Amino acid sequence: MVVALALSACTRHQVGPARTFDDYERKSRTTAEDALSSVETVQLLATTAAQGDAFGPYTNVSISEQEDSLADVVGDYGSIQPPDAHADELRAQLDALLSSATDHVAAVRIAARRGTLAGLDQVAAPLAADSDALNAFLESLK
Amino acid sequence: MKKVLGVALGVLTAIGGFVDMGDLVANAATGARFDMNLAWVVIVGVFGIIVYAEMSGRVAALCGRPVFDLVRERLGARFGMANMLASFFINFLTLTAEIAGVALAISLASSVNYFFIIPVVAVLVWLVCWRMPFQLMERVFGLLGLCLLVFAVAVWKIGPDWNTLFSATAHPHVPGSENVFTYAYFGIALFGAAMTPYEVFFFSSGAVEDGWTKKDLGENKINVLIGFPLGAALSLAIMACAHLVLAPRHIIVEQLSQVALPVASAVGRLGLAIVLIGIFAATFGAALETSLSAGYVVAQYLGWPWGKRGSPREATRFHVVVLMSIAAAALFGLTGVDPVKVTEYSIVLSAAALPLTYFPILVIANDPRYMGPDHTNGRFLNAIATVYLVILVVVAIATIPLMIITKGGS
């Protein structure tokens, strides 16, 4: 049983249902934290690459990984059924933040793959606002 | 002079070979999430591995047989079978993680999707296991693993407030944003990474492969007493990098690329190139060790000829197990499992099985029939080893409940 559990647990982002608002809020928090991590990682990658401190393949692969990770997080969150109207509001709020972050991370990935590493920090600049918004969202849940 | 050079090379190999995929992920993940509040676990873990690796090296040097070879004989077929099955499964997860780690390191340097690289890595690992002499294999990858010292350079370049850093390390606490269960779970992961069972199988089997005798007991002690603590210092440097660069940005380590990011940020392109070589060498070296350990565990339990001393024809079943393990691990890696998750679960489950590995070593190291009257453990060493055995049992009991309570540390 331990073997089966261990092997099945090695897949990406397992998500369970949210039966109460508290449960949904907890999942929203985890989602926002994961998204914030991806946003901050891409920002740091963009700054590092723009300063000439990281080479192209590393930057491309790392940004793509974060984009995939963010897409998984968004997909998982979208699959959770909000239990009540209050949860609907929370979902709408976080969806908007995730959507903005996803667009901006995609823009950084496109620029990185085109080889424009020198100006990558400029392309990644809108991610600072995404990061602030996600931090504010997390604060509001405390 | 030749002897001194040999000892120095052994120590350097021990430092470079200390870190593997589990250490890279566990140290970076805990540094980013818990700052330096779990650094003490690395120190506790390295003392544990020093105590037991020295013992297993001594057993191998005096008996000319590795520990696993003696487990069935000394503790019976049933205990040996349970030990073999648990060790083989955990070793399999670790091998999957290491092969994926090598593929990820190559992917980060080349932009080629790591799924395409996994089969190539599997073939390379098998070829090296098959063809390369044991000591050369051990030293090439151990010494290349020293590239990871760039993490220490990165910490120095970041220029932290050293007093604050040391104070944070010396005064651990559960951070406000975490609960005691996740703190304990990550502590267990770090402990499991430091005391991974395959290290002992490989260390004692390697001692036999290298033809150690009573004369090599001094070298065994030096390798363990100097090499392992310096390897642990390297682990702490990885943790410090994550604490200084990733934690302030709320970055959660879920990819191997994030482990290298603080080095790129602090040291630049050259640092990034060096750290990727280091990650490649550390994971490739560990993939070799875990591949061979799979063969050691099975062949030694079943009493088959084993090892790389002779030609593969003399140990065919051993080499078949090695080959099948590499193939199965590569196939498992290709199913799309998350390599970092595999790494995390392998080190946590290692922790759950630690007593199975370390208890027999303690028993055999105290048995004068194997060790002779002058080389059994002294009272002091037995006291320390017993304390560690109690810790190992507590850790083993707590692991699965903590895994369930924390939902795998999430």
Coordinates of C-alpha atoms in Angstrom, one line a residue:
Chain A
M1 CA 0.0 0.0 0.0
V2 CA 2.8 2.4 0.9
V3 CA 4.4 1.6 -2.5
A4 CA 1.2 2.4 -4.4
L5 CA 0.7 5.5 -2.4
A6 CA 4.2 6.7 -2.9
L7 CA 4.2 6.1 -6.6
S8 CA 0.8 7.8 -7.1
A9 CA 1.9 10.7 -5.0
C10 CA 4.8 11.4 -7.4
T11 CA 2.5 13.0 -10.0
R12 CA 2.1 16.7 -10.3
H13 CA -0.5 18.8 -8.3
Q14 CA -3.0 16.4 -6.8
V15 CA -6.1 18.4 -5.7
G16 CA -9.1 17.3 -3.6
P17 CA -12.6 18.8 -3.3
A18 CA -13.4 21.8 -1.1
R19 CA -16.6 21.0 0.9
T20 CA -16.6 24.2 3.0
F21 CA -15.7 27.8 2.5
D22 CA -12.7 27.4 4.9
D23 CA -11.4 24.6 2.8
Y24 CA -11.9 26.6 -0.4
E25 CA -10.1 29.5 1.2
R26 CA -7.2 27.3 2.2
K27 CA -6.9 26.0 -1.4
S28 CA -7.1 29.6 -2.7
R29 CA -4.2 30.5 -0.4
T30 CA -2.1 27.6 -1.6
T31 CA -2.9 28.5 -5.2
A32 CA -1.9 32.1 -4.7
E33 CA 1.3 31.1 -2.9
D34 CA 2.3 28.8 -5.8
A35 CA 1.4 31.4 -8.4
L36 CA 3.4 34.0 -6.4
S37 CA 6.4 31.6 -6.4
S38 CA 6.2 31.3 -10.2
V39 CA 5.8 35.0 -10.8
E40 CA 8.8 35.8 -8.5
T41 CA 11.0 33.1 -10.1
V42 CA 10.3 34.5 -13.6
Q43 CA 11.0 38.0 -12.4
L44 CA 14.3 36.9 -10.9
L45 CA 15.2 34.9 -14.0
A46 CA 14.4 37.9 -16.3
T47 CA 16.5 40.3 -14.2
T48 CA 19.4 37.8 -14.1
A49 CA 19.3 37.1 -17.8
A50 CA 19.0 40.9 -18.6
Q51 CA 22.2 41.5 -16.6
G52 CA 24.0 38.9 -18.7
D53 CA 24.2 36.5 -15.7
A54 CA 22.3 33.6 -17.3
F55 CA 22.6 32.0 -20.7
G56 CA 19.7 31.4 -23.1
P57 CA 18.9 27.7 -22.8
Y58 CA 18.8 27.9 -19.0
T59 CA 16.6 31.0 -19.1
N60 CA 14.2 29.5 -21.7
V61 CA 13.8 26.1 -20.0
S62 CA 13.4 27.7 -16.5
I63 CA 10.8 30.2 -17.7
S64 CA 8.9 27.5 -19.6
E65 CA 8.9 25.3 -16.4
Q66 CA 7.4 28.1 -14.4
E67 CA 4.8 28.8 -17.1
D68 CA 3.9 25.1 -17.1
S69 CA 3.8 25.1 -13.3
L70 CA 1.5 28.2 -13.3
A71 CA -0.8 26.6 -15.9
D72 CA -1.1 23.5 -13.7
V73 CA -1.9 25.6 -10.7
V74 CA -4.5 27.6 -12.6
G75 CA -6.0 24.4 -14.0
D76 CA -6.2 22.7 -10.6
Y77 CA -7.8 25.8 -9.0
G78 CA -10.3 26.0 -11.8
S79 CA -11.3 22.4 -11.3
I80 CA -12.3 23.0 -7.6
Q81 CA -16.0 23.5 -7.2
P82 CA -16.7 26.6 -5.0
P83 CA -19.0 25.6 -2.2
D84 CA -21.0 28.9 -1.9
A85 CA -21.5 32.4 -3.1
H86 CA -18.8 33.8 -0.9
A87 CA -16.4 31.3 -2.5
D88 CA -17.5 32.5 -5.9
E89 CA -16.3 36.0 -5.0
L90 CA -13.0 34.7 -3.9
R91 CA -12.7 32.6 -7.1
A92 CA -13.4 35.6 -9.3
Q93 CA -10.8 37.7 -7.4
L94 CA -8.0 35.1 -7.7
D95 CA -8.9 34.1 -11.2
A96 CA -8.3 37.7 -12.4
L97 CA -4.9 37.7 -10.7
L98 CA -3.9 34.4 -12.1
S99 CA -5.0 35.3 -15.6
S100 CA -2.9 38.5 -15.5
A101 CA 0.1 36.6 -14.2
T102 CA -0.3 33.9 -16.8
D103 CA -0.4 36.5 -19.7
H104 CA 2.7 38.3 -18.4
V105 CA 4.7 35.1 -17.8
A106 CA 3.8 34.0 -21.4
A107 CA 5.1 37.3 -22.7
V108 CA 8.4 36.8 -20.9
R109 CA 8.7 33.2 -22.3
I110 CA 8.0 34.5 -25.8
A111 CA 10.7 37.2 -25.5
A112 CA 13.2 34.8 -24.0
R113 CA 12.7 32.3 -26.8
R114 CA 13.2 35.1 -29.4
G115 CA 16.6 35.6 -27.8
T116 CA 16.0 39.1 -26.5
L117 CA 17.6 38.5 -23.1
A118 CA 19.0 42.0 -22.7
G119 CA 15.6 43.6 -22.5
L120 CA 13.9 40.7 -20.6
D121 CA 13.6 42.7 -17.4
Q122 CA 11.5 45.3 -19.3
V123 CA 9.2 42.6 -20.6
A124 CA 8.9 41.2 -17.1
A125 CA 8.2 44.5 -15.5
P126 CA 4.4 44.0 -15.3
L127 CA 5.1 40.9 -13.1
A128 CA 5.9 43.3 -10.3
A129 CA 2.3 44.4 -10.1
D130 CA 1.1 40.8 -10.3
S131 CA 3.4 39.9 -7.4
D132 CA 2.1 42.9 -5.4
A133 CA -1.5 41.9 -6.1
L134 CA -0.9 38.3 -5.1
N135 CA 0.8 39.4 -1.9
A136 CA -2.1 41.7 -1.1
F137 CA -4.6 38.8 -1.8
L138 CA -2.6 36.6 0.6
E139 CA -2.6 39.4 3.2
S140 CA -6.4 39.7 2.8
L141 CA -6.8 36.0 3.7
K142 CA -5.0 36.3 7.0
Chain B
M1 CA 53.6 11.0 -0.9
K2 CA 51.6 8.6 -3.1
K3 CA 49.7 7.5 0.1
V4 CA 49.0 11.2 1.1
L5 CA 47.8 11.9 -2.4
G6 CA 45.5 8.9 -2.4
V7 CA 44.0 9.9 1.0
A8 CA 43.5 13.5 -0.2
L9 CA 41.9 12.3 -3.4
G10 CA 39.6 10.0 -1.3
V11 CA 38.6 13.0 0.9
L12 CA 37.9 15.2 -2.1
T13 CA 35.8 12.4 -3.7
A14 CA 33.9 12.0 -0.4
I15 CA 33.1 15.8 -0.4
G16 CA 32.1 15.9 -4.1
G17 CA 30.1 12.7 -3.8
F18 CA 28.2 13.6 -0.7
V19 CA 25.6 15.7 -2.4
D20 CA 23.0 14.1 -4.7
M21 CA 19.6 15.0 -6.1
G22 CA 18.0 14.5 -2.7
D23 CA 20.4 16.9 -0.9
L24 CA 20.1 19.5 -3.7
V25 CA 16.3 19.5 -3.5
A26 CA 15.9 19.1 0.2
N27 CA 18.4 21.7 1.2
A28 CA 17.2 24.3 -1.3
A29 CA 13.5 23.6 -0.5
T30 CA 14.0 23.9 3.2
G31 CA 16.3 27.0 2.9
A32 CA 13.6 28.7 0.8
R33 CA 10.7 27.8 3.1
F34 CA 12.2 27.6 6.6
D35 CA 15.3 29.8 6.2
M36 CA 18.2 28.3 8.3
N37 CA 15.8 26.9 10.9
L38 CA 16.4 23.3 9.9
A39 CA 20.2 23.6 9.4
W40 CA 20.7 21.7 12.6
V41 CA 19.1 18.6 11.0
V42 CA 21.9 18.5 8.4
I43 CA 24.5 18.5 11.2
V44 CA 22.7 15.8 13.2
G45 CA 22.3 13.8 10.0
V46 CA 26.0 14.1 9.0
F47 CA 27.1 12.9 12.4
G48 CA 24.8 9.9 12.0
I49 CA 26.2 9.0 8.6
I50 CA 29.8 9.4 9.9
V51 CA 29.1 7.0 12.8
Y52 CA 27.5 4.3 10.6
A53 CA 29.6 4.8 7.4
E54 CA 32.8 4.3 9.5
M55 CA 31.3 1.2 11.0
S56 CA 30.2 -0.3 7.7
G57 CA 33.6 0.6 6.1
R58 CA 35.3 -1.2 9.1
V59 CA 33.1 -4.2 8.7
A60 CA 33.9 -4.4 5.0
A61 CA 37.6 -3.9 5.5
L62 CA 37.9 -6.6 8.2
C63 CA 35.5 -9.2 6.8
G64 CA 36.2 -8.6 3.1
R65 CA 32.4 -8.7 2.8
P66 CA 29.9 -5.8 2.7
V67 CA 27.3 -5.3 5.3
F68 CA 24.3 -6.5 3.3
D69 CA 26.2 -9.7 2.5
L70 CA 26.3 -10.4 6.3
V71 CA 22.7 -9.3 7.1
R72 CA 21.0 -12.5 6.0
E73 CA 23.7 -14.7 7.6
R74 CA 23.6 -12.8 11.0
L75 CA 19.9 -11.8 11.3
G76 CA 18.1 -14.5 9.3
A77 CA 16.3 -14.8 5.9
R78 CA 13.1 -13.0 6.9
F79 CA 14.7 -9.9 8.3
G80 CA 17.1 -10.0 5.3
M81 CA 14.2 -10.3 2.9
A82 CA 12.2 -7.3 4.5
N83 CA 15.4 -5.3 4.4
M84 CA 16.1 -6.2 0.8
L85 CA 12.6 -5.4 -0.5
A86 CA 12.4 -2.0 1.4
S87 CA 15.9 -1.0 0.4
F88 CA 15.4 -2.0 -3.3
F89 CA 12.2 0.0 -3.6
I90 CA 13.6 3.1 -2.0
N91 CA 16.8 2.7 -4.1
F92 CA 14.6 2.5 -7.2
L93 CA 12.9 5.8 -6.4
T94 CA 16.3 7.4 -5.7
L95 CA 17.6 6.0 -9.0
T96 CA 14.6 7.5 -10.9
A97 CA 15.2 10.8 -9.2
E98 CA 19.0 10.8 -10.0
I99 CA 18.4 9.9 -13.7
A100 CA 15.8 12.6 -14.0
G101 CA 18.3 15.0 -12.3
V102 CA 21.0 14.3 -14.9
A103 CA 18.5 14.8 -17.7
L104 CA 17.2 18.0 -16.2
A105 CA 20.8 19.4 -15.8
I106 CA 21.5 18.6 -19.5
S107 CA 18.2 20.1 -20.5
L108 CA 19.0 23.3 -18.6
A109 CA 22.3 23.6 -20.6
S110 CA 20.9 22.6 -24.0
S111 CA 17.1 23.5 -24.1
V112 CA 16.4 19.9 -25.2
N113 CA 13.3 18.5 -23.5
Y114 CA 14.4 16.3 -20.7
F115 CA 12.1 13.5 -21.8
F116 CA 14.3 13.0 -24.8
I117 CA 17.4 13.0 -22.7
I118 CA 16.3 10.4 -20.1
P119 CA 16.8 7.3 -22.4
V120 CA 20.3 8.7 -23.4
V121 CA 21.2 9.1 -19.7
A122 CA 20.0 5.6 -18.9
V123 CA 22.2 4.2 -21.6
L124 CA 25.2 6.3 -20.4
V125 CA 24.7 5.2 -16.8
W126 CA 24.6 1.6 -17.8
L127 CA 27.7 1.9 -20.1
V128 CA 29.7 3.5 -17.3
C129 CA 28.5 0.8 -14.8
W130 CA 29.4 -1.9 -17.3
R131 CA 32.8 -0.6 -18.6
M132 CA 34.4 2.0 -16.3
P133 CA 36.7 0.7 -13.6
F134 CA 35.2 1.2 -10.1
Q135 CA 37.8 3.6 -8.6
L136 CA 38.0 5.7 -11.8
M137 CA 34.2 6.0 -11.9
E138 CA 34.1 7.0 -8.2
R139 CA 36.8 9.6 -8.5
V140 CA 35.8 11.2 -11.8
F141 CA 32.3 12.0 -10.7
G142 CA 33.2 12.7 -7.0
L143 CA 35.8 15.3 -8.1
L144 CA 33.6 16.9 -10.7
G145 CA 31.0 17.1 -8.0
L146 CA 33.3 19.6 -6.3
C147 CA 32.0 22.1 -8.8
L148 CA 29.1 22.5 -6.4
L149 CA 31.5 24.4 -4.1
V150 CA 30.3 27.3 -6.3
F151 CA 27.3 27.5 -3.9
A152 CA 29.7 28.5 -1.1
V153 CA 31.2 31.1 -3.5
A154 CA 27.7 32.4 -4.2
V155 CA 27.0 32.8 -0.4
W156 CA 30.2 34.8 -0.1
K157 CA 29.4 36.9 -3.2
I158 CA 25.9 37.6 -1.8
G159 CA 27.7 39.0 1.3
P160 CA 25.2 38.2 4.0
D161 CA 25.4 39.6 7.5
W162 CA 27.4 36.7 8.8
N163 CA 26.4 37.3 12.4
T164 CA 22.7 37.2 11.5
L165 CA 23.2 34.1 9.4
F166 CA 25.1 32.2 12.1
S167 CA 22.6 33.4 14.7
A168 CA 19.7 32.2 12.6
T169 CA 21.4 28.8 12.3
A170 CA 22.2 28.5 15.9
H171 CA 18.7 29.5 17.2
P172 CA 16.2 27.4 15.2
H173 CA 12.5 27.9 15.6
V174 CA 9.3 27.0 13.7
P175 CA 8.6 30.0 11.5
G176 CA 5.3 31.8 12.1
S177 CA 3.9 30.9 8.7
E178 CA 4.4 27.1 9.3
N179 CA 3.2 24.6 11.8
V180 CA 5.1 22.1 13.8
F181 CA 4.1 19.2 11.6
T182 CA 5.4 20.6 8.3
Y183 CA 8.6 21.6 10.2
A184 CA 9.0 18.0 11.4
Y185 CA 8.2 16.6 7.9
F186 CA 10.9 18.7 6.2
G187 CA 13.3 17.9 9.0
I188 CA 12.7 14.2 8.3
A189 CA 13.3 14.8 4.6
L190 CA 16.6 16.5 5.4
F191 CA 17.6 13.7 7.7
G192 CA 16.6 11.1 5.1
A193 CA 18.7 12.9 2.5
A194 CA 21.8 13.0 4.8
M195 CA 21.5 9.4 5.8
T196 CA 20.2 7.8 2.5
P197 CA 20.6 4.0 2.9
Y198 CA 22.2 3.5 -0.5
E199 CA 25.2 5.6 0.7
V200 CA 26.0 2.8 3.2
F201 CA 25.4 -0.1 0.7
F202 CA 27.6 1.6 -1.8
F203 CA 30.2 2.7 0.8
S204 CA 30.6 -0.8 2.2
S205 CA 30.4 -2.6 -1.2
G206 CA 32.8 -0.1 -2.6
A207 CA 35.3 -0.8 0.1
V208 CA 35.2 -4.5 -0.9
E209 CA 35.4 -3.5 -4.6
D210 CA 38.5 -1.3 -3.8
G211 CA 40.0 -4.3 -1.9
W212 CA 40.2 -2.6 1.5
T213 CA 41.9 -4.5 4.2
K214 CA 42.9 -3.8 7.9
K215 CA 45.6 -1.5 6.6
D216 CA 42.9 0.8 5.1
L217 CA 41.0 1.4 8.3
G218 CA 42.9 4.7 8.8
E219 CA 41.9 5.9 5.3
N220 CA 38.4 4.9 6.0
K221 CA 38.3 7.1 9.1
I222 CA 39.9 10.1 7.4
N223 CA 37.5 9.9 4.4
V224 CA 34.5 9.8 6.7
L225 CA 35.6 12.2 9.4
I226 CA 36.9 14.9 6.9
G227 CA 35.0 14.3 3.7
F228 CA 31.5 13.9 5.1
P229 CA 31.5 17.1 7.3
L230 CA 32.9 19.1 4.4
G231 CA 30.1 17.6 2.2
A232 CA 27.6 18.7 4.8
A233 CA 29.1 22.2 4.7
L234 CA 28.3 22.1 1.0
S235 CA 24.7 21.1 1.8
L236 CA 24.4 24.1 4.2
A237 CA 25.8 26.4 1.5
I238 CA 22.9 25.3 -0.8
M239 CA 20.5 25.9 2.0
A240 CA 22.0 29.3 2.7
C241 CA 21.8 30.3 -1.0
A242 CA 18.1 29.5 -1.0
H243 CA 17.5 31.3 2.3
L244 CA 19.3 34.4 1.1
V245 CA 17.9 34.7 -2.5
L246 CA 14.7 32.6 -2.8
A247 CA 13.1 33.0 0.7
P248 CA 12.7 36.8 0.6
R249 CA 10.9 36.5 -2.7
H250 CA 8.5 33.8 -1.4
I251 CA 9.8 31.3 -4.0
I252 CA 8.9 27.7 -3.4
V253 CA 11.5 25.2 -4.8
E254 CA 9.6 22.9 -7.1
Q255 CA 12.1 22.7 -10.0
L256 CA 15.8 21.8 -10.1
S257 CA 16.4 25.0 -12.1
Q258 CA 15.4 27.1 -9.1
V259 CA 18.2 25.4 -7.1
A260 CA 20.8 26.9 -9.5
L261 CA 19.1 30.3 -9.7
P262 CA 20.8 31.9 -6.6
V263 CA 24.2 31.0 -8.1
A264 CA 23.4 32.6 -11.5
S265 CA 22.1 35.6 -9.7
A266 CA 25.2 36.0 -7.5
V267 CA 28.1 34.7 -9.5
G268 CA 26.9 35.1 -13.1
R269 CA 27.2 33.0 -16.2
L270 CA 30.4 31.2 -15.2
G271 CA 28.9 30.3 -11.9
L272 CA 25.8 29.0 -13.6
A273 CA 27.9 26.9 -16.0
I274 CA 29.9 25.5 -13.0
V275 CA 26.8 24.7 -11.0
L276 CA 25.2 22.9 -13.9
I277 CA 28.3 20.8 -14.3
G278 CA 28.3 20.1 -10.6
I279 CA 24.6 19.1 -10.6
F280 CA 25.3 16.9 -13.6
A281 CA 28.3 15.2 -11.9
A282 CA 26.5 14.9 -8.5
T283 CA 23.4 13.3 -10.0
F284 CA 25.3 11.2 -12.5
G285 CA 27.6 9.9 -9.8
A286 CA 24.6 9.1 -7.6
A287 CA 22.8 7.4 -10.5
L288 CA 25.8 5.1 -10.8
E289 CA 25.9 4.5 -7.1
T290 CA 22.1 3.7 -6.9
S291 CA 22.3 1.5 -10.0
L292 CA 25.1 -0.5 -8.5
S293 CA 23.4 -0.5 -5.1
A294 CA 20.3 -2.2 -6.7
G295 CA 22.6 -5.0 -7.9
Y296 CA 24.5 -5.1 -4.6
V297 CA 21.3 -5.4 -2.5
V298 CA 19.7 -8.2 -4.5
A299 CA 22.9 -10.2 -5.4
Q300 CA 24.3 -10.0 -1.8
Y301 CA 21.0 -11.2 -0.3
L302 CA 20.6 -14.1 -2.8
G303 CA 24.3 -15.0 -2.6
W304 CA 25.1 -14.4 -6.2
P305 CA 28.5 -13.3 -7.5
W306 CA 28.5 -9.5 -7.5
G307 CA 30.6 -6.4 -8.2
K308 CA 32.8 -4.9 -10.8
R309 CA 36.1 -6.5 -9.7
G310 CA 35.8 -9.3 -12.2
S311 CA 34.4 -9.3 -15.7
P312 CA 30.6 -8.9 -16.2
R313 CA 30.6 -12.6 -17.3
E314 CA 31.6 -13.6 -13.8
A315 CA 28.6 -11.7 -12.2
T316 CA 26.0 -11.9 -14.9
R317 CA 22.9 -11.9 -12.6
F318 CA 24.3 -8.8 -10.7
H319 CA 24.7 -6.9 -14.0
V320 CA 21.2 -8.0 -15.2
V321 CA 19.7 -6.5 -12.0
V322 CA 21.7 -3.3 -12.5
L323 CA 20.5 -3.1 -16.2
M324 CA 16.9 -3.9 -15.4
S325 CA 16.8 -1.3 -12.5
I326 CA 18.2 1.4 -14.8
A327 CA 15.7 0.5 -17.5
A328 CA 12.8 0.5 -15.1
A329 CA 13.8 3.8 -13.4
A330 CA 14.1 5.4 -16.9
L331 CA 10.7 4.1 -17.9
F332 CA 9.2 5.4 -14.6
G333 CA 10.8 8.8 -15.3
L334 CA 9.3 8.8 -18.7
T335 CA 5.7 8.4 -17.4
G336 CA 5.7 12.1 -16.6
V337 CA 6.2 11.8 -12.8
D338 CA 7.5 15.0 -11.3
P339 CA 11.2 14.4 -10.7
V340 CA 11.3 16.7 -7.7
K341 CA 8.3 15.0 -6.1
V342 CA 10.0 11.6 -6.7
T343 CA 13.1 13.0 -5.0
E344 CA 11.1 14.3 -2.0
Y345 CA 9.2 11.0 -1.5
S346 CA 12.4 8.9 -2.0
I347 CA 14.2 10.8 0.8
V348 CA 11.2 10.7 3.1
L349 CA 10.6 7.0 2.6
S350 CA 14.3 6.5 3.1
A351 CA 13.8 8.0 6.5
A352 CA 11.0 5.5 7.2
A353 CA 13.3 2.6 6.4
L354 CA 16.5 3.8 8.1
P355 CA 16.5 1.4 11.1
L356 CA 16.4 -1.6 8.7
T357 CA 19.7 -0.4 7.2
Y358 CA 21.5 0.8 10.3
F359 CA 20.4 -1.7 12.9
P360 CA 22.2 -4.7 11.3
I361 CA 25.4 -2.6 10.9
L362 CA 25.4 -1.9 14.6
V363 CA 24.8 -5.6 15.4
I364 CA 27.6 -6.9 13.1
A365 CA 30.1 -4.2 14.2
N366 CA 29.7 -5.5 17.8
D367 CA 30.1 -9.2 16.8
P368 CA 33.7 -10.4 17.5
R369 CA 33.1 -13.4 15.2
Y370 CA 33.1 -11.0 12.3
M371 CA 35.3 -8.1 13.6
G372 CA 37.8 -10.0 15.6
P373 CA 38.4 -9.2 19.3
D374 CA 40.2 -5.8 18.8
H375 CA 37.9 -4.1 16.2
T376 CA 34.4 -4.3 17.6
N377 CA 32.8 -1.0 18.6
G378 CA 34.0 0.7 21.8
R379 CA 31.6 1.8 24.6
F380 CA 31.6 5.4 23.5
L381 CA 30.9 4.6 19.9
N382 CA 28.1 2.2 20.9
A383 CA 26.5 4.8 23.1
I384 CA 26.4 7.3 20.2
A385 CA 25.3 4.7 17.7
T386 CA 22.5 3.6 20.1
V387 CA 21.3 7.2 20.6
Y388 CA 21.2 7.5 16.8
L389 CA 19.3 4.2 16.5
V390 CA 16.7 5.5 18.9
I391 CA 16.4 8.7 16.7
L392 CA 16.2 6.5 13.6
V393 CA 13.3 4.5 15.1
V394 CA 11.4 7.6 16.2
V395 CA 11.9 9.2 12.7
A396 CA 10.8 5.9 11.1
I397 CA 7.6 5.8 13.2
A398 CA 6.8 9.4 12.6
T399 CA 7.4 9.6 8.8
I400 CA 4.2 8.1 7.4
P401 CA 1.8 9.8 9.8
L402 CA 3.5 13.2 9.1
M403 CA 3.4 12.5 5.4
I404 CA -0.4 12.1 5.7
I405 CA -1.0 14.9 8.1
T406 CA 1.0 17.5 6.1
K407 CA -0.2 16.1 2.7
G408 CA 3.3 15.5 1.7
G409 CA 4.6 18.7 3.1
S410 CA 2.2 21.0 1.2

